[in-house]
Short mmCIF file of C-alpha atoms in Angstrom, two decimals:
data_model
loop_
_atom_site.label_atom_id
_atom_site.label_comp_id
_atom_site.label_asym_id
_atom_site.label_seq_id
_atom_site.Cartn_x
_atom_site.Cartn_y
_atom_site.Cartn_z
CA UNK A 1 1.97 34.36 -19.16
CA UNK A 2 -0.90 33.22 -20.90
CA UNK A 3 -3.91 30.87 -19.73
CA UNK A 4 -3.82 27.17 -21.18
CA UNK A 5 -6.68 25.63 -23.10
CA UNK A 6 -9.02 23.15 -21.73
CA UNK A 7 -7.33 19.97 -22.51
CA UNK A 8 -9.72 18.24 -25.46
CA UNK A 9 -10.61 14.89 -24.34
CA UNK A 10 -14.48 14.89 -23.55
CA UNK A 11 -16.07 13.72 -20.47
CA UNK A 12 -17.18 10.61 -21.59
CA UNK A 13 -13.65 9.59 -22.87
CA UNK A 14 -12.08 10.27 -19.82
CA UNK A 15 -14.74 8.24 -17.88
CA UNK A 16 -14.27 5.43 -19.61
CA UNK A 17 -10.29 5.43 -19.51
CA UNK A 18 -10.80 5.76 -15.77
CA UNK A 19 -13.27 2.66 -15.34
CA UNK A 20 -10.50 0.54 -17.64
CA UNK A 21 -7.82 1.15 -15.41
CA UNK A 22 -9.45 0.65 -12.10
CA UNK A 23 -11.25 -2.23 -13.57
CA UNK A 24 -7.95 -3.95 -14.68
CA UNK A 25 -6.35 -3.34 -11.71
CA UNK A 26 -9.35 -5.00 -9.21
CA UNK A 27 -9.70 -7.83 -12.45
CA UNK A 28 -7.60 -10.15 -9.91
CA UNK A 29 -10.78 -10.40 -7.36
CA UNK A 30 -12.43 -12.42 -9.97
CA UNK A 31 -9.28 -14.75 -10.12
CA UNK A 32 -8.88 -15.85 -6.25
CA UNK A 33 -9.25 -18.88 -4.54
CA UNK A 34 -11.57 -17.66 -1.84
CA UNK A 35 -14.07 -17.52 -4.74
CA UNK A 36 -15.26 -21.04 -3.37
CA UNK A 37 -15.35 -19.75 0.45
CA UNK A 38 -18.97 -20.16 0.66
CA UNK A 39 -18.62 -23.33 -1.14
CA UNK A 40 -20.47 -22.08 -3.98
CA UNK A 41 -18.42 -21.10 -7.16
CA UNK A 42 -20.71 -19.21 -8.40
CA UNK A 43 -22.04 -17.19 -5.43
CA UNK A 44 -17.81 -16.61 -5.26
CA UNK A 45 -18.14 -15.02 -8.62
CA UNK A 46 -21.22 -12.97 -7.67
CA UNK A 47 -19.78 -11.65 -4.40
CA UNK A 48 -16.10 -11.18 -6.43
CA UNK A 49 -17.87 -9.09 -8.74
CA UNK A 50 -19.96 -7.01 -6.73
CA UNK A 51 -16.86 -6.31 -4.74
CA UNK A 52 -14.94 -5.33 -7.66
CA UNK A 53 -17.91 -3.17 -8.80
CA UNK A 54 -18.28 -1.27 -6.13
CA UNK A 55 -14.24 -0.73 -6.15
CA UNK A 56 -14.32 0.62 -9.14
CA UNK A 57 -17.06 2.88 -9.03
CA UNK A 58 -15.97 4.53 -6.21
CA UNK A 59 -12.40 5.19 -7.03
CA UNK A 60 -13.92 6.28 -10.67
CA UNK A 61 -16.05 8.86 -9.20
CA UNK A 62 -13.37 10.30 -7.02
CA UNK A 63 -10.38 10.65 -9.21
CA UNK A 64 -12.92 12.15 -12.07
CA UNK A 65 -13.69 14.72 -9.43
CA UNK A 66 -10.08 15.57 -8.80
CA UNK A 67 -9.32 15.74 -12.83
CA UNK A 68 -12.22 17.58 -13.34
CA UNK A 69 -10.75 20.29 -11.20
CA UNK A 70 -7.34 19.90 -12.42
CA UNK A 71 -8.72 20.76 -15.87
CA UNK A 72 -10.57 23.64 -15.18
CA UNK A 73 -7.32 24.73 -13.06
CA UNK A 74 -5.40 24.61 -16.18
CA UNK A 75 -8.41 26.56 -18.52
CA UNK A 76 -9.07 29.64 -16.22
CA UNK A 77 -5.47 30.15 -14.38
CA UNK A 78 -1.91 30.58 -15.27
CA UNK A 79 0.25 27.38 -15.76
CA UNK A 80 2.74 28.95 -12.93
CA UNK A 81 -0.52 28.30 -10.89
CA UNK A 82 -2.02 25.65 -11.76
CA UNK A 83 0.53 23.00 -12.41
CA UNK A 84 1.69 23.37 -8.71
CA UNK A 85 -1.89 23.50 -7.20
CA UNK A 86 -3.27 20.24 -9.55
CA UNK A 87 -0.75 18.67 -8.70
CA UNK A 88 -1.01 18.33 -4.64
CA UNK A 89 -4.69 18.43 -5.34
CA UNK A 90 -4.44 14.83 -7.69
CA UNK A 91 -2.04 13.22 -4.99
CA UNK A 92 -4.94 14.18 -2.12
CA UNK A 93 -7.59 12.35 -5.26
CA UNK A 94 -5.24 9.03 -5.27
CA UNK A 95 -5.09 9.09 -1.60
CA UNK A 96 -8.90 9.40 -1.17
CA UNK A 97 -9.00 6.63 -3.90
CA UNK A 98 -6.80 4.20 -2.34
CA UNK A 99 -8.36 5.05 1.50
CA UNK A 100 -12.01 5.01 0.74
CA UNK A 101 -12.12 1.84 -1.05
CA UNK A 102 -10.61 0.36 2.06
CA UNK A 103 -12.52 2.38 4.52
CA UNK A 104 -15.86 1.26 2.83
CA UNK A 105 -15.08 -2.68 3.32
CA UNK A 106 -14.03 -1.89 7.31
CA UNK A 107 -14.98 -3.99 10.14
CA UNK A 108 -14.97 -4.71 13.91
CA UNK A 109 -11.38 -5.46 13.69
CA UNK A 110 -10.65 -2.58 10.82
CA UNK A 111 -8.09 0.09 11.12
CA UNK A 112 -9.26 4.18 9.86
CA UNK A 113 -5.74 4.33 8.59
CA UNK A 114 -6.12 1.36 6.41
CA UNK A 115 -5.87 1.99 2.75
CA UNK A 116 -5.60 0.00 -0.53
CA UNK A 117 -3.60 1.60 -3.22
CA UNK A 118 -4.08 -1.02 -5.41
CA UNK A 119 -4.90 1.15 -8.23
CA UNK A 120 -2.84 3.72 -8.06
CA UNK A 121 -0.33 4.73 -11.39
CA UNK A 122 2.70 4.89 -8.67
CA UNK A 123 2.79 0.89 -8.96
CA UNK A 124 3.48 1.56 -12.71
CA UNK A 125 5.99 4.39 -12.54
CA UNK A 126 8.02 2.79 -9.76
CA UNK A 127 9.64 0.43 -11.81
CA UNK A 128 10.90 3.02 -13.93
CA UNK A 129 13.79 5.45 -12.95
CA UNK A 130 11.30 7.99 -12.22
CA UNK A 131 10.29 5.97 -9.17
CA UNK A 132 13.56 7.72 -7.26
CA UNK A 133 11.32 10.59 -6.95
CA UNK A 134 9.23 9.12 -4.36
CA UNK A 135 11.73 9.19 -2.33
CA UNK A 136 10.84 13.06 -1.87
CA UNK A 137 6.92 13.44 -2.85
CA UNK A 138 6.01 9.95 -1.84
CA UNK A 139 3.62 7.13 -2.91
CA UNK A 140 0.89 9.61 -3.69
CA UNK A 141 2.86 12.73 -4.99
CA UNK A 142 4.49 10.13 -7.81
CA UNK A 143 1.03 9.33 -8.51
CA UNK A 144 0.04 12.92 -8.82
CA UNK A 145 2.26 13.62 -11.40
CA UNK A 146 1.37 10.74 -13.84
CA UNK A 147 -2.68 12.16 -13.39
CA UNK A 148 -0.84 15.54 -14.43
CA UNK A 149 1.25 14.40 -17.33
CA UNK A 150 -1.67 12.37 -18.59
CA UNK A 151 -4.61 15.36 -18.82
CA UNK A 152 -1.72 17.91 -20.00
CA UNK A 153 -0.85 15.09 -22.90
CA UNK A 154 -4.84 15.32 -23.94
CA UNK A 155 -4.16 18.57 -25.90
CA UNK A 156 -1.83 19.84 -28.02
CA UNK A 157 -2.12 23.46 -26.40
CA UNK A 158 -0.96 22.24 -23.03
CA UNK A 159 2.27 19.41 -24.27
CA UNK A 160 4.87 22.19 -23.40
CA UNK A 161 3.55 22.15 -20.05
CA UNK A 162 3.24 18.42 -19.85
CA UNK A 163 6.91 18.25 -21.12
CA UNK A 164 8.20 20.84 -18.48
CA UNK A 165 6.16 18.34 -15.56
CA UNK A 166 7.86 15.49 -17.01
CA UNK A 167 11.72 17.64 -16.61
CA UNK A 168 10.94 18.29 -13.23
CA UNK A 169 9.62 15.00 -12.46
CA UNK A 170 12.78 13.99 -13.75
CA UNK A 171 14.76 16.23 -11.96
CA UNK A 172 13.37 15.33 -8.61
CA UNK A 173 14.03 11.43 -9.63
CA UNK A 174 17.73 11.98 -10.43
CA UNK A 175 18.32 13.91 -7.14
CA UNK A 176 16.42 11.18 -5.25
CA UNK A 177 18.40 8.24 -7.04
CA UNK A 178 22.14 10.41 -6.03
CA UNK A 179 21.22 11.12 -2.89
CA UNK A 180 20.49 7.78 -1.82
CA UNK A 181 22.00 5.67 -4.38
CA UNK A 182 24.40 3.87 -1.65
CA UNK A 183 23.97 2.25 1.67
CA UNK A 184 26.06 3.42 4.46
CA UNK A 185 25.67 0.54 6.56
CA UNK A 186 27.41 -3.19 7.25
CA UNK A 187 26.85 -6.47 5.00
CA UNK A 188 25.26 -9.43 6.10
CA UNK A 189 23.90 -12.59 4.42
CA UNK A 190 19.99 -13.46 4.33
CA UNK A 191 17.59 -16.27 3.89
CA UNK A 192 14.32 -15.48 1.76
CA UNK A 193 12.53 -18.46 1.86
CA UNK A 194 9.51 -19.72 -1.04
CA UNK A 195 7.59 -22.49 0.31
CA UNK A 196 3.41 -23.67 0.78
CA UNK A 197 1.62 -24.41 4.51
CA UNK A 198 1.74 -27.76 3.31
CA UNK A 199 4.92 -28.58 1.66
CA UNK A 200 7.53 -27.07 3.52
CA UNK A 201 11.24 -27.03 3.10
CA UNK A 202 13.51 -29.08 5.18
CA UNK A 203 15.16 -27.68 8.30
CA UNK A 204 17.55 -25.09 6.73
CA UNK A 205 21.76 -25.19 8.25
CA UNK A 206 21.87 -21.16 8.62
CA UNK A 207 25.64 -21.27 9.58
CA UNK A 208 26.82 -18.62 7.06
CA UNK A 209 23.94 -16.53 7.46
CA UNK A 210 22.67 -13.45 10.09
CA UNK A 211 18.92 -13.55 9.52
CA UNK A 212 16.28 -15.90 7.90
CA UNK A 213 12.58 -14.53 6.70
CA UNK A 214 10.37 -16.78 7.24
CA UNK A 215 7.07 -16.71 5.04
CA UNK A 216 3.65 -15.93 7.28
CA UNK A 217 2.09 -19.07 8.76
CA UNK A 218 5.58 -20.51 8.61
CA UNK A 219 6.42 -20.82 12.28
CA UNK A 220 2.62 -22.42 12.73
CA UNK A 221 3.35 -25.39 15.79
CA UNK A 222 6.98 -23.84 16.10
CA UNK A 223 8.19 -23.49 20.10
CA UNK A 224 11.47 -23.29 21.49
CA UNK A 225 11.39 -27.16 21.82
CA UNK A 226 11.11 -27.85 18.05
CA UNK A 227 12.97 -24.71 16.72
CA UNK A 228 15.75 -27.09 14.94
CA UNK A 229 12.94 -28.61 12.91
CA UNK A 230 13.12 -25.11 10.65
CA UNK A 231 16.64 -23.75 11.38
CA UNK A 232 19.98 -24.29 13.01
CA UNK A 233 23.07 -23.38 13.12
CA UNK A 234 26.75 -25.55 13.74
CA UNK A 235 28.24 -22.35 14.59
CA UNK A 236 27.00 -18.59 15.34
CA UNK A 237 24.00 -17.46 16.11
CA UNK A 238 21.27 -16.42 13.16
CA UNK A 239 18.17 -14.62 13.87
CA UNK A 240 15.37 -15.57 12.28
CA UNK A 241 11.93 -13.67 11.79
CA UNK A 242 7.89 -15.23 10.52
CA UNK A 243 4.52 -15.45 11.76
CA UNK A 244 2.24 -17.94 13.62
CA UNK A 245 -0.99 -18.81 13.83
CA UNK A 246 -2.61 -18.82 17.67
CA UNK A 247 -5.90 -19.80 18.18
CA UNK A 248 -7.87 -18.35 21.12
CA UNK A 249 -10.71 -20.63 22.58
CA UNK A 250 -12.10 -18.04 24.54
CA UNK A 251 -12.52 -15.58 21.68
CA UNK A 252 -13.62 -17.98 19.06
CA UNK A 253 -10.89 -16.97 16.74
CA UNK A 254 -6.93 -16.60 16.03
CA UNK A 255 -3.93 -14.23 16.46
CA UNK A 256 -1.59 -13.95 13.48
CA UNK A 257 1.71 -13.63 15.89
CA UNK A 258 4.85 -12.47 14.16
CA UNK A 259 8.00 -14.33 16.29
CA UNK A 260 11.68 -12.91 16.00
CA UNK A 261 14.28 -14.64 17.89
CA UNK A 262 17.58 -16.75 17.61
CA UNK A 263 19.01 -20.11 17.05
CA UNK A 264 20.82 -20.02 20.64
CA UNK A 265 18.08 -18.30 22.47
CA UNK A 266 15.02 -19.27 20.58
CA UNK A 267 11.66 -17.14 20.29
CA UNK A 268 12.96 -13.86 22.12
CA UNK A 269 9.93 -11.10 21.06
CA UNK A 270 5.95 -12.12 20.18
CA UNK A 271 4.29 -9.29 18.20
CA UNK A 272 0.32 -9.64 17.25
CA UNK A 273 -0.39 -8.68 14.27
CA UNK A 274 -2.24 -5.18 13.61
CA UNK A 275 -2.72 -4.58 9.83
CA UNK A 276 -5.44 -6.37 8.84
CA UNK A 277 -7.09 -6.84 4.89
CA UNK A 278 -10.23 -5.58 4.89
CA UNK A 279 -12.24 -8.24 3.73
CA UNK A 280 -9.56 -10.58 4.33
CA UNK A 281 -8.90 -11.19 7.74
CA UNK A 282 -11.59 -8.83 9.30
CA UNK A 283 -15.14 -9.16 7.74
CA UNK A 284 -16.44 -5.98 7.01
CA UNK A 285 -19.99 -4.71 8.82
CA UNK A 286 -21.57 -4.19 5.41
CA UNK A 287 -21.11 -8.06 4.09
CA UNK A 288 -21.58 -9.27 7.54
CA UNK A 289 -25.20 -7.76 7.87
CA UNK A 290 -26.28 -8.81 4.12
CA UNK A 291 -24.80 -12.49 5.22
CA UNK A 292 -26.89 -12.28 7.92
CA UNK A 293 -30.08 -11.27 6.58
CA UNK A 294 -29.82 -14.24 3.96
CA UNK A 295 -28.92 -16.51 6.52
CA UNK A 296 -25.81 -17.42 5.15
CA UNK A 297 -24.85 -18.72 8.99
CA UNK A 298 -22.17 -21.36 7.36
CA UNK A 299 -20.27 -18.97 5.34
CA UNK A 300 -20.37 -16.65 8.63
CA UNK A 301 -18.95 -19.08 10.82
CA UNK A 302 -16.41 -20.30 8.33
CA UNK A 303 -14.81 -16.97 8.33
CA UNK A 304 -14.65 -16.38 11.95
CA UNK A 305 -13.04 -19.74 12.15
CA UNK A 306 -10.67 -20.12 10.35
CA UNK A 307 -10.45 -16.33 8.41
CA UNK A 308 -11.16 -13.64 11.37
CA UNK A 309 -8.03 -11.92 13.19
CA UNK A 310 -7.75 -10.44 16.29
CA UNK A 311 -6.09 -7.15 15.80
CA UNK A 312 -2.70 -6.28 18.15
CA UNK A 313 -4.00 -2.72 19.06
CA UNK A 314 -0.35 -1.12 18.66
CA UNK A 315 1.32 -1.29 15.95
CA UNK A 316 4.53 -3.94 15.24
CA UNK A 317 7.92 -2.20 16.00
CA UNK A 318 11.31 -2.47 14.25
CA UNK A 319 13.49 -5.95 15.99
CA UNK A 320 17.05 -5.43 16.66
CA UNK A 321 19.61 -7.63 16.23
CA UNK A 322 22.57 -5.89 17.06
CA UNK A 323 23.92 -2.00 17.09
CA UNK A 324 24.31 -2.35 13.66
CA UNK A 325 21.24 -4.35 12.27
CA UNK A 326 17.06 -3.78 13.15
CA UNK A 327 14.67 -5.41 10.71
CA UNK A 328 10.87 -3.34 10.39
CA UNK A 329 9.31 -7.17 9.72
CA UNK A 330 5.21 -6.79 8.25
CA UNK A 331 3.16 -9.91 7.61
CA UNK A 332 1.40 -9.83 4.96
CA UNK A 333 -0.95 -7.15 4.35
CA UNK A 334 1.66 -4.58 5.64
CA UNK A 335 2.43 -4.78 2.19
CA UNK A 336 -0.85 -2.49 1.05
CA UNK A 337 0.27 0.28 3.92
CA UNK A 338 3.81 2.38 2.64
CA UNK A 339 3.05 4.20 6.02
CA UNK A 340 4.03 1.19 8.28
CA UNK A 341 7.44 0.69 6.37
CA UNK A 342 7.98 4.40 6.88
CA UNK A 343 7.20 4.30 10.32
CA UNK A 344 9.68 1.38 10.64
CA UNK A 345 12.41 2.74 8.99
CA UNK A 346 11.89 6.18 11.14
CA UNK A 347 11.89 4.35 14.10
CA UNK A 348 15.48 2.69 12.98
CA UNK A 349 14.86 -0.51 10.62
CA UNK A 350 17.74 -0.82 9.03
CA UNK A 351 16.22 -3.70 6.94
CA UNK A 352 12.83 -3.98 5.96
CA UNK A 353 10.98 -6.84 5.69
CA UNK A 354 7.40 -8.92 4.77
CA UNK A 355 6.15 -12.14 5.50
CA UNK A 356 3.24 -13.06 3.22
CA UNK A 357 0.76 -16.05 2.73
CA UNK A 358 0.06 -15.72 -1.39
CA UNK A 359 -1.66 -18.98 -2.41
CA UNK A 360 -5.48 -17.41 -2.59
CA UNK A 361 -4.73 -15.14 -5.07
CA UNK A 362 -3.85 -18.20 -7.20
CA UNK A 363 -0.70 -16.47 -8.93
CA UNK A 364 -3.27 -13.95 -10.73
CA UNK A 365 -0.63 -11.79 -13.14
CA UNK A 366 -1.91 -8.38 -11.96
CA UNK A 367 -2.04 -8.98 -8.15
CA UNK A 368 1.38 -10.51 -8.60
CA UNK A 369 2.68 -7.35 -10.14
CA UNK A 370 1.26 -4.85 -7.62
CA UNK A 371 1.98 -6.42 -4.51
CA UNK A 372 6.01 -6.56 -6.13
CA UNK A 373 5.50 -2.79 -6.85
CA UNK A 374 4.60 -2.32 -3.43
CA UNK A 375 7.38 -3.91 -2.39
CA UNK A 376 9.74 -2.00 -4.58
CA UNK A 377 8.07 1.36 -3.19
CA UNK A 378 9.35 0.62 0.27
CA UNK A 379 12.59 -0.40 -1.03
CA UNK A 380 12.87 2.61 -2.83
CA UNK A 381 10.90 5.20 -1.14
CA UNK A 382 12.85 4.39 2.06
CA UNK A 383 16.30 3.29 0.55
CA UNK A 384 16.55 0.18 2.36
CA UNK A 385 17.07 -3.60 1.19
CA UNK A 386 13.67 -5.41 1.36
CA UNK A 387 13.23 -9.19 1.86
CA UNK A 388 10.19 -11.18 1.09
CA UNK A 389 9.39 -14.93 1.77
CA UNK A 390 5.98 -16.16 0.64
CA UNK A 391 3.65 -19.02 0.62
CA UNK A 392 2.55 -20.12 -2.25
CA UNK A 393 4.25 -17.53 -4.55
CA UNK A 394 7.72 -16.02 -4.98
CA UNK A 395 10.17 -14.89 -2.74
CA UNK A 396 11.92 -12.04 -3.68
CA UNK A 397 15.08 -9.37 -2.75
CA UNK A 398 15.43 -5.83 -3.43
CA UNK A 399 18.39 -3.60 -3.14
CA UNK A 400 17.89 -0.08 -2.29
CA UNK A 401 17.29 1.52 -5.64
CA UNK A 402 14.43 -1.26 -6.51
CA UNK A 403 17.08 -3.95 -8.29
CA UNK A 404 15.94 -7.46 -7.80
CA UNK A 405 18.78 -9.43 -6.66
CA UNK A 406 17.15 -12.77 -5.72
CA UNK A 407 13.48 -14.56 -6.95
CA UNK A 408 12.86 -17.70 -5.95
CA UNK A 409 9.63 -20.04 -6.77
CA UNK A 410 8.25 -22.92 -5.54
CA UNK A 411 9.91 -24.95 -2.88
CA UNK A 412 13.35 -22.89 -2.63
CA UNK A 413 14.92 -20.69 0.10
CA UNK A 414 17.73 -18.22 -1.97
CA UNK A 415 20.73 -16.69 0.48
CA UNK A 416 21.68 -12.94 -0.67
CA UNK A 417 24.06 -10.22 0.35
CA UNK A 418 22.06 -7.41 2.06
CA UNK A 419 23.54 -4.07 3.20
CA UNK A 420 22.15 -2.43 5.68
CA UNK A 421 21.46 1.85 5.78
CA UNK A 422 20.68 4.44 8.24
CA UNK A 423 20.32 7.12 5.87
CA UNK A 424 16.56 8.45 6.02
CA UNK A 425 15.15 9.91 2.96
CA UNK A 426 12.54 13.29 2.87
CA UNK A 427 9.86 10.54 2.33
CA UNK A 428 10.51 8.23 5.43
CA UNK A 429 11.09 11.88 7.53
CA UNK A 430 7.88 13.97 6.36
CA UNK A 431 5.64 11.39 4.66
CA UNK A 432 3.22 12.18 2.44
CA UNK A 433 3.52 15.90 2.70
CA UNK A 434 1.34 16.26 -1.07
CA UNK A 435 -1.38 14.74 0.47
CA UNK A 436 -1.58 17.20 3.19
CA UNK A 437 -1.16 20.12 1.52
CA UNK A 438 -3.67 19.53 -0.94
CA UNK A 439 -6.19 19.12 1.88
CA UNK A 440 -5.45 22.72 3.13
CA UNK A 441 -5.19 23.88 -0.52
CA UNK A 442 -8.59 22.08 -0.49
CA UNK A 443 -10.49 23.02 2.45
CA UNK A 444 -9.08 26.59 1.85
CA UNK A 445 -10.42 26.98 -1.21
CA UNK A 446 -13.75 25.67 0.08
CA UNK A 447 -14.17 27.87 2.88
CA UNK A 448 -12.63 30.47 0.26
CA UNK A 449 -16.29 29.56 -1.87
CA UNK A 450 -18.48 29.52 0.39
CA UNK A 451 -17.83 32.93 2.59
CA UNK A 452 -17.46 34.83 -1.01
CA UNK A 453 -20.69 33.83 -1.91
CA UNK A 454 -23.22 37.04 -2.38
CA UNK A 455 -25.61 37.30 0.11
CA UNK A 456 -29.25 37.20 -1.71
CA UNK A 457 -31.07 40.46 -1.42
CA UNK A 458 -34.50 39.02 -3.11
CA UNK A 459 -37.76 39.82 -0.64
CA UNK A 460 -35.46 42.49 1.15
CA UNK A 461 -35.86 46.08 0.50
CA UNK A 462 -33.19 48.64 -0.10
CA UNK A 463 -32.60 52.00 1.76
CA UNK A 464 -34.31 54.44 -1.26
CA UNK A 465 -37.21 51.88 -0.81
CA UNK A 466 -37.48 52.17 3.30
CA UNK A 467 -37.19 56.06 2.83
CA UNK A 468 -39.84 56.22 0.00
CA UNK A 469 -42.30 54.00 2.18
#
């Protein structure tokens, strides 16, 4: 079999592709409301932008480095071998992309297993059919395979091979899609609910319905005592699931505490939050010390008022309802970690779930769009129904395979028909197994280099030269 081509598109081209993409997909930074945090629209801008900027760069320079390899891959080895090896090798460069950019805003309260895939292609391809195939290579394998497609398509030398990634691509999406197309599980009726923190909707009669998702901050001053000022029911019992905010006096900041409980029983489980946004709710060491040094004391305090979360050091775990029904609930920015859904739907959820607080990003089109995508990844990546309630921006239902079955806007709660499903796909089982491999394919290969490397002989002599001397 011959050796491929190197695919045409120069350097430069490619570069600037790459900083288009990434810089359309962080454009929403520029868009927020927490541009006037330090009550300065213009240092909001400044700070937006530098933020963005350094985004960009960063995942520019690391997927360049993984295409760069991919391409000479393709030039100097057979397609049999390179397809297979670029392509585990591109889903580790996403991953690095979508952990390092999270990993350089970290803080005191930050996580090592954060990670922001907000510009990865998956959040394209998943609302296509192909998206079924991350149900077996994951949120970075799909990825992987776009990268692929994309440098095969840059020459005309290497389209048959880009065609033949597409048919297996497409093979691995159909199998996904009629392996899990159906639920196994019962049917119950659910409550997504679209309201703001300051115009909430009325006290909602859940009689005909199992579970209602609250959106985050939208148990805030909730107890037991004043439950029936949000729910109740004339007849059974509904479960009901959303977050609170708990300030702490002693450490000068707040817990964002997701409640589950019951319209008989009331608040029956407290769970602190643990995923935190970087930048977000935990102020990362870098801006902290540059706030510091320019004295920016009132901008400082303001975030550790009424920003700053104290992180639950274990993570949140699935709540069941009853032998048939457990709901893996996030808040908020559970939405930018697949692995947290996965490890709720191993651990049982039947249902998955998100709680989410919206109204800073200001409805920005892009934003809006990825954090659905991400949405539909867990749906479909784990083949369960997910439910999201939001303030200050839609709530939403998926069906397994990714199908919107409920939106709602504004100041509206919609009820919908969910099914619940035990089945576990590869994904929610192995995780992403792309991203490991290509690490060992990487390291390998590096420790391959480096003890394959001549040894230099300059300044030594040889053994004609000790005998002559």
């Amino acid at each position: 079999m011959r050796k491929l081509k190197t695919p045409k598109m120069s350097k430069n081209t490619a570069q600037l592709l790459l900083i288009l993409w990434y810089a359309m997909c962080w454009s929403w930074t520029l868009s927020t409301d927490s541009l006037s945090l330090s009550g300065s629209h213009t240092q909001g801008i400044v700070i937006a932008a530098a933020v963005s900027l350094v985004n960009v760069t960063l995942s520019t320079v690391i997927m360049w480095q993984g295409i760069r390899f991919a391409r000479t891959l393709i030039a100097t080895r057979k397609p049999i071998i390179a397809i297979p090896i670029s392509v585990i090798i591109l889903a580790l460069s996403d991953f690095l992309v979508a952990w390092l950019t999270a990993l350089i805003w970290i803080g005191p309260q930050g996580s090592f297993d954060n990670i922001l895939p907000l510009g990865s292609p998956t959040l394209v391809l998943i609302n296509t059919p192909f998206g079924f195939a991350s149900r077996i290579v994951g949120f970075f394998g799909l990825a992987a395979f776009v990268w692929l497609i994309v440098i095969l398509m840059t020459n005309k030398s290497t389209r048959r091979p880009a065609l033949a990634t597409t048919v297996i691509l497409a093979l691995i999406s159909v199998i996904g899609w009629l392996a899990y197309r159906t639920p196994t599980g019962t049917s119950f009726t659910a409550i997504i609910i679209s309201e703001t923190l300051d115009e909430r909707l009325s006290a909602l009669d859940t009689s005909d319905s199992k579970l209602v998702i609250f959106p985050e901050y939208g148990l805030d001053s909730i107890s037991n005592k004043n439950l029936p000022t949000r729910l109740f029911s004339k007849s059974d019992k509904s479960y009901f699931v959303g977050s609170q905010e708990q300030w702490q006096p002693n450490e000068a900041s707040h817990r964002n505490t997701l409640l589950f409980g019951n319209t008989q029983q009331g608040i029956t489980q407290i769970q602190n939050k643990h995923r935190l946004i970087p930048g977000g709710e935990d102020l990362p060491y870098s801006v902290k010390y540059i706030m510091q040094a320019t004295k920016q004391n009132k901008l400082l305090s303001y975030f550790t008022f009424h920003k700053a979360v104290i992180k639950n050091p274990s993570q949140l775990q699935p709540s069941k309802i009853d032998s048939s029904t457990s709901i893996g609930a996030g808040v908020c920015s559970s939405i930018t970690a697949p692995q947290d859904y996965r490890q709720f739907t191993k651990a049982g959820a039947t249902v998955l779930s998100n709680s989410a607080s919206l109204q800073v990003f200001g409805g920005t089109l892009v934003f809006n769009r990825q954090q659905k995508s991400l949405g539909k990844f867990m749906a479909v990546a784990n083949a369960r129904y997910f439910l999201q309630s939001a303030n200050g921006d839609r709530a939403y239902a998926l069906d397994i395979n990714g199908r919107t079955i409920a939106e709602e806007y504004a100041q509206n709660s919609a009820r919908v028909t969910v099914q619940n499903n035990t089945r576990k796909t590869p994904y929610t089982v192995i995780g992403e197994w792309m991203v490991w491999l290509g690490a060992v394919v990487s390291v390998s290969m590096i420790l391959s280099s480096i003890f394959r490397r001549p040894v230099s002989t300059k300044g030594k002599l040889t053994k004609s030269q000790h005998t002559k001397k």
